[in-house]
PDB file of C-alpha atoms in Angstrom:
ATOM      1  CA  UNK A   1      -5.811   0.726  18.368  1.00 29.00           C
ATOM      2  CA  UNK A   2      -5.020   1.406  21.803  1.00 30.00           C
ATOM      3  CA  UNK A   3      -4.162  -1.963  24.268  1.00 32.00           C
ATOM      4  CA  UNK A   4      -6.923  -2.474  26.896  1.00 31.00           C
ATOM      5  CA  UNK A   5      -6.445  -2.323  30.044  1.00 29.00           C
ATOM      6  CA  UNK A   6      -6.374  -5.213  32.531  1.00 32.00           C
ATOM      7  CA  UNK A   7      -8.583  -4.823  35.133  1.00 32.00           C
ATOM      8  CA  UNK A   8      -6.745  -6.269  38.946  1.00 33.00           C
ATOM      9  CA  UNK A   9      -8.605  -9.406  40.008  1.00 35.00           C
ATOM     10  CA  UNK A  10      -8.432 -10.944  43.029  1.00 35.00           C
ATOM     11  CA  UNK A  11      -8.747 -14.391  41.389  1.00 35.00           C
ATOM     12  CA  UNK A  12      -6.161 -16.473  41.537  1.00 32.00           C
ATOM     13  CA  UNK A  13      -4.124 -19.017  38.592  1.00 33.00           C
ATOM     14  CA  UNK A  14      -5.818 -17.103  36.043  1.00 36.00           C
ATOM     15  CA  UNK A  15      -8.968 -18.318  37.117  1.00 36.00           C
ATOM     16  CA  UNK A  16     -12.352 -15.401  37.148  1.00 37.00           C
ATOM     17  CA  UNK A  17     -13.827 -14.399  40.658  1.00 40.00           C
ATOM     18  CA  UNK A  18     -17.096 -15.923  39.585  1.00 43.00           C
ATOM     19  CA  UNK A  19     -18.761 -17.716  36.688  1.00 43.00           C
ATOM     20  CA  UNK A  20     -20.943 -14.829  35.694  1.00 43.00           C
ATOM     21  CA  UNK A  21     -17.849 -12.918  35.077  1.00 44.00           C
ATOM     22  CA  UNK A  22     -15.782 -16.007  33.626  1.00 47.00           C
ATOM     23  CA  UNK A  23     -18.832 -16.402  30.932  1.00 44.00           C
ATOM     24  CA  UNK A  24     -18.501 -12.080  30.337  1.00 48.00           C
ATOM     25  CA  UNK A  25     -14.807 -12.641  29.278  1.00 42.00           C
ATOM     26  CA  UNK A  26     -15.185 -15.398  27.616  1.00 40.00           C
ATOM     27  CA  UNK A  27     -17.420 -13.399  24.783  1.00 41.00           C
ATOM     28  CA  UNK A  28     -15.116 -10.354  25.079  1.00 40.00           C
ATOM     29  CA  UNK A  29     -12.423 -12.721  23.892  1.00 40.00           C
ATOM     30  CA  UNK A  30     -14.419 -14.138  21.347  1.00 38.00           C
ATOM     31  CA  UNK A  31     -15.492 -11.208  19.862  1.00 38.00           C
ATOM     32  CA  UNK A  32     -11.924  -9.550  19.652  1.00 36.00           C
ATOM     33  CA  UNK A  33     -10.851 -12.598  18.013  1.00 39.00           C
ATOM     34  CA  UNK A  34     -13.608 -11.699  15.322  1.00 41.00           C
ATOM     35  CA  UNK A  35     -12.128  -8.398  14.716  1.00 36.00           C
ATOM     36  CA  UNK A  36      -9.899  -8.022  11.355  1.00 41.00           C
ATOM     37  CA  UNK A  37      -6.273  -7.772  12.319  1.00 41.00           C
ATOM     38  CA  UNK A  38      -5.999  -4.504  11.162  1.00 42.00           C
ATOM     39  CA  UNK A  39      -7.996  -1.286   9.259  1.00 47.00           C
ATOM     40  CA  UNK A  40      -7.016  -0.448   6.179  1.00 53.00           C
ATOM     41  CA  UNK A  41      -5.863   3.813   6.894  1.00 54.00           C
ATOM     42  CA  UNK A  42      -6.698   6.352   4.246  1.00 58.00           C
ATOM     43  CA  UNK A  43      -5.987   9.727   4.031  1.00 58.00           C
ATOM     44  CA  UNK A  44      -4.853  12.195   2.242  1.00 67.00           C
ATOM     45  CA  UNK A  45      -1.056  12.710   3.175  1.00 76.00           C
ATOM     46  CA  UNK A  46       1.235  10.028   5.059  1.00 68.00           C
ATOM     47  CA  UNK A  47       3.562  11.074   7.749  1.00 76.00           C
ATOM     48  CA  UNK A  48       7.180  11.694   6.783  1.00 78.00           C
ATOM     49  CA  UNK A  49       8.668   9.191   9.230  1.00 73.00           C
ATOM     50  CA  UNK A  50       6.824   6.130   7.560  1.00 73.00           C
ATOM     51  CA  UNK A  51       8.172   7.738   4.233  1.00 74.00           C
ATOM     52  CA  UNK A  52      11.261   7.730   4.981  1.00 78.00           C
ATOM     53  CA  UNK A  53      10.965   3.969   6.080  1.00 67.00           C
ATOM     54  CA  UNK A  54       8.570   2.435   3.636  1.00 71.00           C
ATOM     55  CA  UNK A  55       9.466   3.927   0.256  1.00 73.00           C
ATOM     56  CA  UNK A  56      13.008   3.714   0.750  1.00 84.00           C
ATOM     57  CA  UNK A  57      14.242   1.133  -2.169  1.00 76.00           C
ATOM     58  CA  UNK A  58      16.378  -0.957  -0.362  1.00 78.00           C
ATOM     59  CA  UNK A  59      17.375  -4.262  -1.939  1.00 73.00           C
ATOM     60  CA  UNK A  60      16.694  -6.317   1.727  1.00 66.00           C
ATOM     61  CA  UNK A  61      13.434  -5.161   2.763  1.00 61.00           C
ATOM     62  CA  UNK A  62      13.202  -6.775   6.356  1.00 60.00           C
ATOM     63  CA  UNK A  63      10.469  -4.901   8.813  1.00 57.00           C
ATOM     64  CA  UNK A  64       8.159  -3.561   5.323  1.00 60.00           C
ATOM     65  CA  UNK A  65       5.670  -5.483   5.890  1.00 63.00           C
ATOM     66  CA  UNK A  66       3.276  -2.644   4.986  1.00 71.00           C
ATOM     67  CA  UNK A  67       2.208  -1.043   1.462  1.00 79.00           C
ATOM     68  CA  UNK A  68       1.792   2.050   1.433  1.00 84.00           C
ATOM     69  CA  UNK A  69      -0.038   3.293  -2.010  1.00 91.00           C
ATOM     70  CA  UNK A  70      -0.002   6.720  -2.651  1.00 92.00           C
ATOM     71  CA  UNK A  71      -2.690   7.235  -5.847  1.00 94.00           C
ATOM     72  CA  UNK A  72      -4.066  10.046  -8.385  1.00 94.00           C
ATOM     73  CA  UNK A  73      -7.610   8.894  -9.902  1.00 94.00           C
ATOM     74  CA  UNK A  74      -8.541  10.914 -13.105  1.00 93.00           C
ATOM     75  CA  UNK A  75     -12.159  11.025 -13.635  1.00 91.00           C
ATOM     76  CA  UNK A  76     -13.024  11.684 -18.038  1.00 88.00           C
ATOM     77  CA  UNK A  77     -16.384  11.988 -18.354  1.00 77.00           C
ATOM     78  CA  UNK A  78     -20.090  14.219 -17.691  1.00 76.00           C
ATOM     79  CA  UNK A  79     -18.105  15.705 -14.545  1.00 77.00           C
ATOM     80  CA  UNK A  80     -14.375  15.386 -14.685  1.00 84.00           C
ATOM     81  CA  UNK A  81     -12.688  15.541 -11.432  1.00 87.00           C
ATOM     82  CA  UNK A  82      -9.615  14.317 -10.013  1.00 90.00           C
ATOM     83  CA  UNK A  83      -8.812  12.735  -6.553  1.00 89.00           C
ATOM     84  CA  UNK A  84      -5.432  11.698  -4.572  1.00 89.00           C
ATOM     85  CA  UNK A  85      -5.024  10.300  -1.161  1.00 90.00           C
ATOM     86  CA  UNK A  86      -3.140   7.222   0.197  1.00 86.00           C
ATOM     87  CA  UNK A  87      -3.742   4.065   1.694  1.00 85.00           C
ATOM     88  CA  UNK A  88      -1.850   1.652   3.972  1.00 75.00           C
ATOM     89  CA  UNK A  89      -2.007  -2.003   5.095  1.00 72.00           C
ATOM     90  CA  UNK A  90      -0.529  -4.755   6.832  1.00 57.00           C
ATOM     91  CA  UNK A  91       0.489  -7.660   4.972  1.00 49.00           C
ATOM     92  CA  UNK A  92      -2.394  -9.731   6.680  1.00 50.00           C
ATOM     93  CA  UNK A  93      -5.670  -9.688   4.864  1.00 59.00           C
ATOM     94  CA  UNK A  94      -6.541  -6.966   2.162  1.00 72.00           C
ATOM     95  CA  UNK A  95      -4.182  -5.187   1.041  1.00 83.00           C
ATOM     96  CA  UNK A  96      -4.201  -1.641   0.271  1.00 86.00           C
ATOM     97  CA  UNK A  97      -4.116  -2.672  -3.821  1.00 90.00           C
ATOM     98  CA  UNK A  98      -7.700  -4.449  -3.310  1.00 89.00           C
ATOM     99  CA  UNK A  99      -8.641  -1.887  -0.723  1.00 86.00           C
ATOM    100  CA  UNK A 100      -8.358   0.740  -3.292  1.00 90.00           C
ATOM    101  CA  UNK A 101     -10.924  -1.290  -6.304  1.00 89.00           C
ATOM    102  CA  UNK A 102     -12.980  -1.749  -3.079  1.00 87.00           C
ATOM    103  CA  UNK A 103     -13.146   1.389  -1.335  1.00 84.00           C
ATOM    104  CA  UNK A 104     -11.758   4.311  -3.516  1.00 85.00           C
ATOM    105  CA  UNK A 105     -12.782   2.464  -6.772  1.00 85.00           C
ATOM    106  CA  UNK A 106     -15.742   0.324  -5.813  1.00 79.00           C
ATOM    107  CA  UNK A 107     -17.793   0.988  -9.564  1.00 74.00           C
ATOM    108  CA  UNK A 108     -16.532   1.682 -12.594  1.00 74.00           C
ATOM    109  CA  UNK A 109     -18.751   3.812 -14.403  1.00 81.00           C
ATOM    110  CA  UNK A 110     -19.267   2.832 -18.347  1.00 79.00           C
ATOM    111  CA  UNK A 111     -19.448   6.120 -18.848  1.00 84.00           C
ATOM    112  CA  UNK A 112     -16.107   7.424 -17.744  1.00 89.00           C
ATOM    113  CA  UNK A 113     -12.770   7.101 -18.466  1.00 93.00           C
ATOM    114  CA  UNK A 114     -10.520   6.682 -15.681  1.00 93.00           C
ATOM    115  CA  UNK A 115      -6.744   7.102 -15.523  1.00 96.00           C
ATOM    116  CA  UNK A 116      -5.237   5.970 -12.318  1.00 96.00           C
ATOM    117  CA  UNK A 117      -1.252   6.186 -11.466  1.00 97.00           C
ATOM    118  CA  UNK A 118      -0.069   4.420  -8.063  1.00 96.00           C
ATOM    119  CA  UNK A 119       2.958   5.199  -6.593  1.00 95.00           C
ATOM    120  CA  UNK A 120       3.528   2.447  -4.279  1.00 93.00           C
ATOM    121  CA  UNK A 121       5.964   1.159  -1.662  1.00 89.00           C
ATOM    122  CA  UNK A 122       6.571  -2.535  -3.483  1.00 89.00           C
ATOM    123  CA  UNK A 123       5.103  -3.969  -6.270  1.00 92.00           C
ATOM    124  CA  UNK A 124       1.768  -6.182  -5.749  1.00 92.00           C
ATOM    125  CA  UNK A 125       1.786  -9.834  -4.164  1.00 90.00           C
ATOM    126  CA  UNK A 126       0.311 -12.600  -6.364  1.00 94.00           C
ATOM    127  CA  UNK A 127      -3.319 -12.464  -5.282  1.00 91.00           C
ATOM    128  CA  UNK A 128      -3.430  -8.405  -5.961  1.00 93.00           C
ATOM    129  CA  UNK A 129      -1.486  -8.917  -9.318  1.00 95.00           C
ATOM    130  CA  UNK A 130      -4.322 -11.317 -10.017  1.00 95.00           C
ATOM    131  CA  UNK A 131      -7.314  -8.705  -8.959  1.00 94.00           C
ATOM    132  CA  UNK A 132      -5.798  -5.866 -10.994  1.00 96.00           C
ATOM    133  CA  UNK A 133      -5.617  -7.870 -13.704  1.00 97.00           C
ATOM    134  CA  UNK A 134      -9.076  -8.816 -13.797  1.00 96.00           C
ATOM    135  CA  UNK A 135     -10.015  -5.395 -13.443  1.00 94.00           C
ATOM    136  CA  UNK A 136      -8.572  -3.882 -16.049  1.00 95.00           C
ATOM    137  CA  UNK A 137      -9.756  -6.832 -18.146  1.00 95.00           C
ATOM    138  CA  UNK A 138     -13.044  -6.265 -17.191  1.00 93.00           C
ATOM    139  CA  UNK A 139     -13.030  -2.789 -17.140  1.00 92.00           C
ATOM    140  CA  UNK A 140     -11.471  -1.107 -20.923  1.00 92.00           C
ATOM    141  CA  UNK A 141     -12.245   2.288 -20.026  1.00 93.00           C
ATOM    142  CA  UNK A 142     -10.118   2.086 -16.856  1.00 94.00           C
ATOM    143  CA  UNK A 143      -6.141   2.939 -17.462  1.00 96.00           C
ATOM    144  CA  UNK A 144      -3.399   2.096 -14.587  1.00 97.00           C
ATOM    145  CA  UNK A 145      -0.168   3.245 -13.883  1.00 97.00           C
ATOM    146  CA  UNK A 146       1.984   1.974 -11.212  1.00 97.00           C
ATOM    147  CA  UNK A 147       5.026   3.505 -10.311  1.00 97.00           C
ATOM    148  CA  UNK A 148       6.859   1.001  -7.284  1.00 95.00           C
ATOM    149  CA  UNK A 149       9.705   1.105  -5.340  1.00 93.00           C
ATOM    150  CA  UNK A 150      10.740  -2.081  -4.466  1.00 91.00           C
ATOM    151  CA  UNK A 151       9.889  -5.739  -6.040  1.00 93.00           C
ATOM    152  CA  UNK A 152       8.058  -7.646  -4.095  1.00 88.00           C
ATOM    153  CA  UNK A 153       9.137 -11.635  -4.124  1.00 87.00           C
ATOM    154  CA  UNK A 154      10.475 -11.282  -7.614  1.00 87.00           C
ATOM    155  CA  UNK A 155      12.474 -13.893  -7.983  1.00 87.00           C
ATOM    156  CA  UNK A 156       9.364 -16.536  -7.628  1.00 92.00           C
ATOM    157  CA  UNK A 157       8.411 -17.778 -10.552  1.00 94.00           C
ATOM    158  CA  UNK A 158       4.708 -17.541  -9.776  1.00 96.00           C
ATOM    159  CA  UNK A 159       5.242 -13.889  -8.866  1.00 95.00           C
ATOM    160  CA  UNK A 160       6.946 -13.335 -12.339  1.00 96.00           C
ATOM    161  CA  UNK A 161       4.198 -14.704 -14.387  1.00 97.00           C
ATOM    162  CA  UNK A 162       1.033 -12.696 -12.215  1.00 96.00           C
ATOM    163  CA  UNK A 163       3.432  -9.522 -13.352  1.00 97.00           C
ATOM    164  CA  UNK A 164       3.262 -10.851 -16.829  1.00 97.00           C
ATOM    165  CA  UNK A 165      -0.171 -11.149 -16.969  1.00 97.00           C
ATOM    166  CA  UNK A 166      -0.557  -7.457 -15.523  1.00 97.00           C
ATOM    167  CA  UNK A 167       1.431  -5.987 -18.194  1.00 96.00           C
ATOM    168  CA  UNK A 168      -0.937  -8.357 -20.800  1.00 97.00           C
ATOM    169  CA  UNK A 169      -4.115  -6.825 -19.398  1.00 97.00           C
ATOM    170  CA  UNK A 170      -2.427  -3.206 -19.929  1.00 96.00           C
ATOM    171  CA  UNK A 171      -1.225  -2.587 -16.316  1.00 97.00           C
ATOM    172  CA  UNK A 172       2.029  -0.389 -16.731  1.00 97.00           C
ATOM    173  CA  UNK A 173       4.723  -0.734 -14.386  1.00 97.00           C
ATOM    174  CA  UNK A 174       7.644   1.057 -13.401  1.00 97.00           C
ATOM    175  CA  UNK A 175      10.259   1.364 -10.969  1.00 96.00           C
ATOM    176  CA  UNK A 176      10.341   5.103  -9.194  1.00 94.00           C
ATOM    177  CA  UNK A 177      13.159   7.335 -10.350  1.00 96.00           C
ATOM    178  CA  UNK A 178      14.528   9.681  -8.017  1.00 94.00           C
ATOM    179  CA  UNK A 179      12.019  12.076  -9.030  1.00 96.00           C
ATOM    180  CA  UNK A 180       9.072   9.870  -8.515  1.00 94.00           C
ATOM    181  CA  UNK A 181      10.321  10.173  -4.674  1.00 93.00           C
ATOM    182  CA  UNK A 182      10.257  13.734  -4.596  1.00 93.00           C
ATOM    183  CA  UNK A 183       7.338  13.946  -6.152  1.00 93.00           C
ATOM    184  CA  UNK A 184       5.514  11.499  -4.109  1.00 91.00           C
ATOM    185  CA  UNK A 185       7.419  13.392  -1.096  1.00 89.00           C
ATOM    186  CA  UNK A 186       5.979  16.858  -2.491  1.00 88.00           C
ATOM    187  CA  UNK A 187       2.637  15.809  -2.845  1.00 89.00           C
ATOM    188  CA  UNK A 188       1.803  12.675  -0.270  1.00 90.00           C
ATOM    189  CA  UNK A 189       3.716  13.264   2.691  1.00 87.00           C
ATOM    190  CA  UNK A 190       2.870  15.800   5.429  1.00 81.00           C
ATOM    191  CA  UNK A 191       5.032  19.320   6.103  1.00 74.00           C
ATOM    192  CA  UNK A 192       4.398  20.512   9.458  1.00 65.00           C
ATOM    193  CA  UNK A 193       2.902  23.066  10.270  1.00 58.00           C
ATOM    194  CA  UNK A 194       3.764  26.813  10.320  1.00 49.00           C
ATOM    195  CA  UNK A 195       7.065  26.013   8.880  1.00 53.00           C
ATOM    196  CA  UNK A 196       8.239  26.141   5.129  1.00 58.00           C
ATOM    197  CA  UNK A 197       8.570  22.561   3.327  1.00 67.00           C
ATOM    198  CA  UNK A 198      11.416  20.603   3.770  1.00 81.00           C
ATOM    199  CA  UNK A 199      13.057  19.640   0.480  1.00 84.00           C
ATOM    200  CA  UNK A 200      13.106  16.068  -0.278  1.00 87.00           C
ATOM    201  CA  UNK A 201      16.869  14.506   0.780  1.00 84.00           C
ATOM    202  CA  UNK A 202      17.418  11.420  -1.380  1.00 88.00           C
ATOM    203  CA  UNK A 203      19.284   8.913   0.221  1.00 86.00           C
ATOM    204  CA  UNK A 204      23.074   7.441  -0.319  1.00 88.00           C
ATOM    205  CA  UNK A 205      21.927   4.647  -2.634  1.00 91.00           C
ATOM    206  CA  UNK A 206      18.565   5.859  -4.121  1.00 93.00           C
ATOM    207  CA  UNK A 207      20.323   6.110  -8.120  1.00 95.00           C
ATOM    208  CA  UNK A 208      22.017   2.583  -7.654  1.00 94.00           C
ATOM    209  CA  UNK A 209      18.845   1.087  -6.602  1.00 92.00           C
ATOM    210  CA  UNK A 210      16.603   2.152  -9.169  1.00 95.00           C
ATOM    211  CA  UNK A 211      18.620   1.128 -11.565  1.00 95.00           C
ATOM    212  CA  UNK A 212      19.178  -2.434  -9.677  1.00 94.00           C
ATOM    213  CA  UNK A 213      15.057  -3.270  -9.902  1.00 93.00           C
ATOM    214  CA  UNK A 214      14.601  -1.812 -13.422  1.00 96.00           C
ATOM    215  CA  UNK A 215      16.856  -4.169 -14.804  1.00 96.00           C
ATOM    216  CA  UNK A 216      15.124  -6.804 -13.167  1.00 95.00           C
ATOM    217  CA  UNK A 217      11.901  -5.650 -14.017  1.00 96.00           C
ATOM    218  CA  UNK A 218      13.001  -5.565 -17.585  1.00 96.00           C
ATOM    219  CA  UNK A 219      14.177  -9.129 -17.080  1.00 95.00           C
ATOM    220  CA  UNK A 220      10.577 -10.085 -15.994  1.00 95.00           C
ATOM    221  CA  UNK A 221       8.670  -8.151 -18.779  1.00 93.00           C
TER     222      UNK A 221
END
């Protein structure tokens, strides 16, 4: 959202001209203070720039505080379909794992089968880890997939064992390959327009880094 502007005020030390207008800003503030701190964003592809910055899985992740989750929902049942967009958050309220049971996913249909893969910038904090596994434990007819490319926290203990209980309740998670990047990059993240699409460029350390998280992944599991 875009800053407001600050109307020029003759008061002075901070103070309002008036009462009346005192009292008016008073439940302006209040009622931006009410507001969530941010909107989850869907969408259907995410701008290279915050692809490039995001996904990229680096060891040290300092300034990701987002999670981006790029997803492919397969619908089995009366009227198959399938669906694929992404989401984004801020690590400060939902995040875009819940977002997705809540907004994408809200029912489960009895009826249906559904096969969902996630290919998402790190791996789920505790309290997400703890929703997906209650969903899938609740819901049998619902299959997930999630491909990450970082580890989020994974040296806590507690973090370990909400993994654990993921892969119990038939979550199954990987680490992305080099491929999984391109194909995410293929099929996520925009092209502009008018021009032919760039091919994905992995970076210096993409290999080494993949490899680093699946062995500790494997360690976990």
């Amino acid at each position: 959202k875009m800053a407001e502007k600050q109307e020029p005020s003759n008061a002075q030390n901070g103070e309002p001209d008036n009462a009346e207008e005192g009292e008016d800003k008073k439940k302006k503030k209040v009622k931006r203070e009410d507001l969530p701190p941010f909107e989850i964003v869907t969408g259907e592809r995410l701008p290279a720039i915050f692809f490039k910055f995001q996904f990229r899985n680096v060891e040290y992740s300092s300034g990701r505080n987002k999670t981006f989750l790029c997803y492919v929902l397969e619908t089995q049942g009366k009227e198959s379909a399938t669906s694929r967009g992404y989401l984004e958050d801020e690590h400060a309220a939902a995040h875009a794992e819940i977002a997705f049971f809540n907004t994408i996913l809200p029912k489960c249909d009895s009826s249906s089968r559904y096969n969902i893969t996630w290919y998402v910038s790190s791996s789920p904090c505790v309290a997400c880890a703890d929703r997906i596994t209650e969903t899938l434990r609740k819901n049998k007819n619902l299959r997930l997939t999630i491909m990450v490319g970082r580890l989020f926290m994974w040296e806590e203990p507690e973090m370990q064992a909400a993994l654990k209980k993921m892969k119990a309740a038939g979550c199954k998670l990987r680490i992305m390959k080099p491929q999984d990047f391109e194909y995410v990059w293929q099929n996520f993240v925009e092209q502009e327009e008018g021009q032919e699409a760039k091919a994905f460029v992995p970076w210096e350390d993409i290999q080494e880094n993949f490899q680093y998280y699946e062995e500790k992944l494997a360690e976990i599991l």
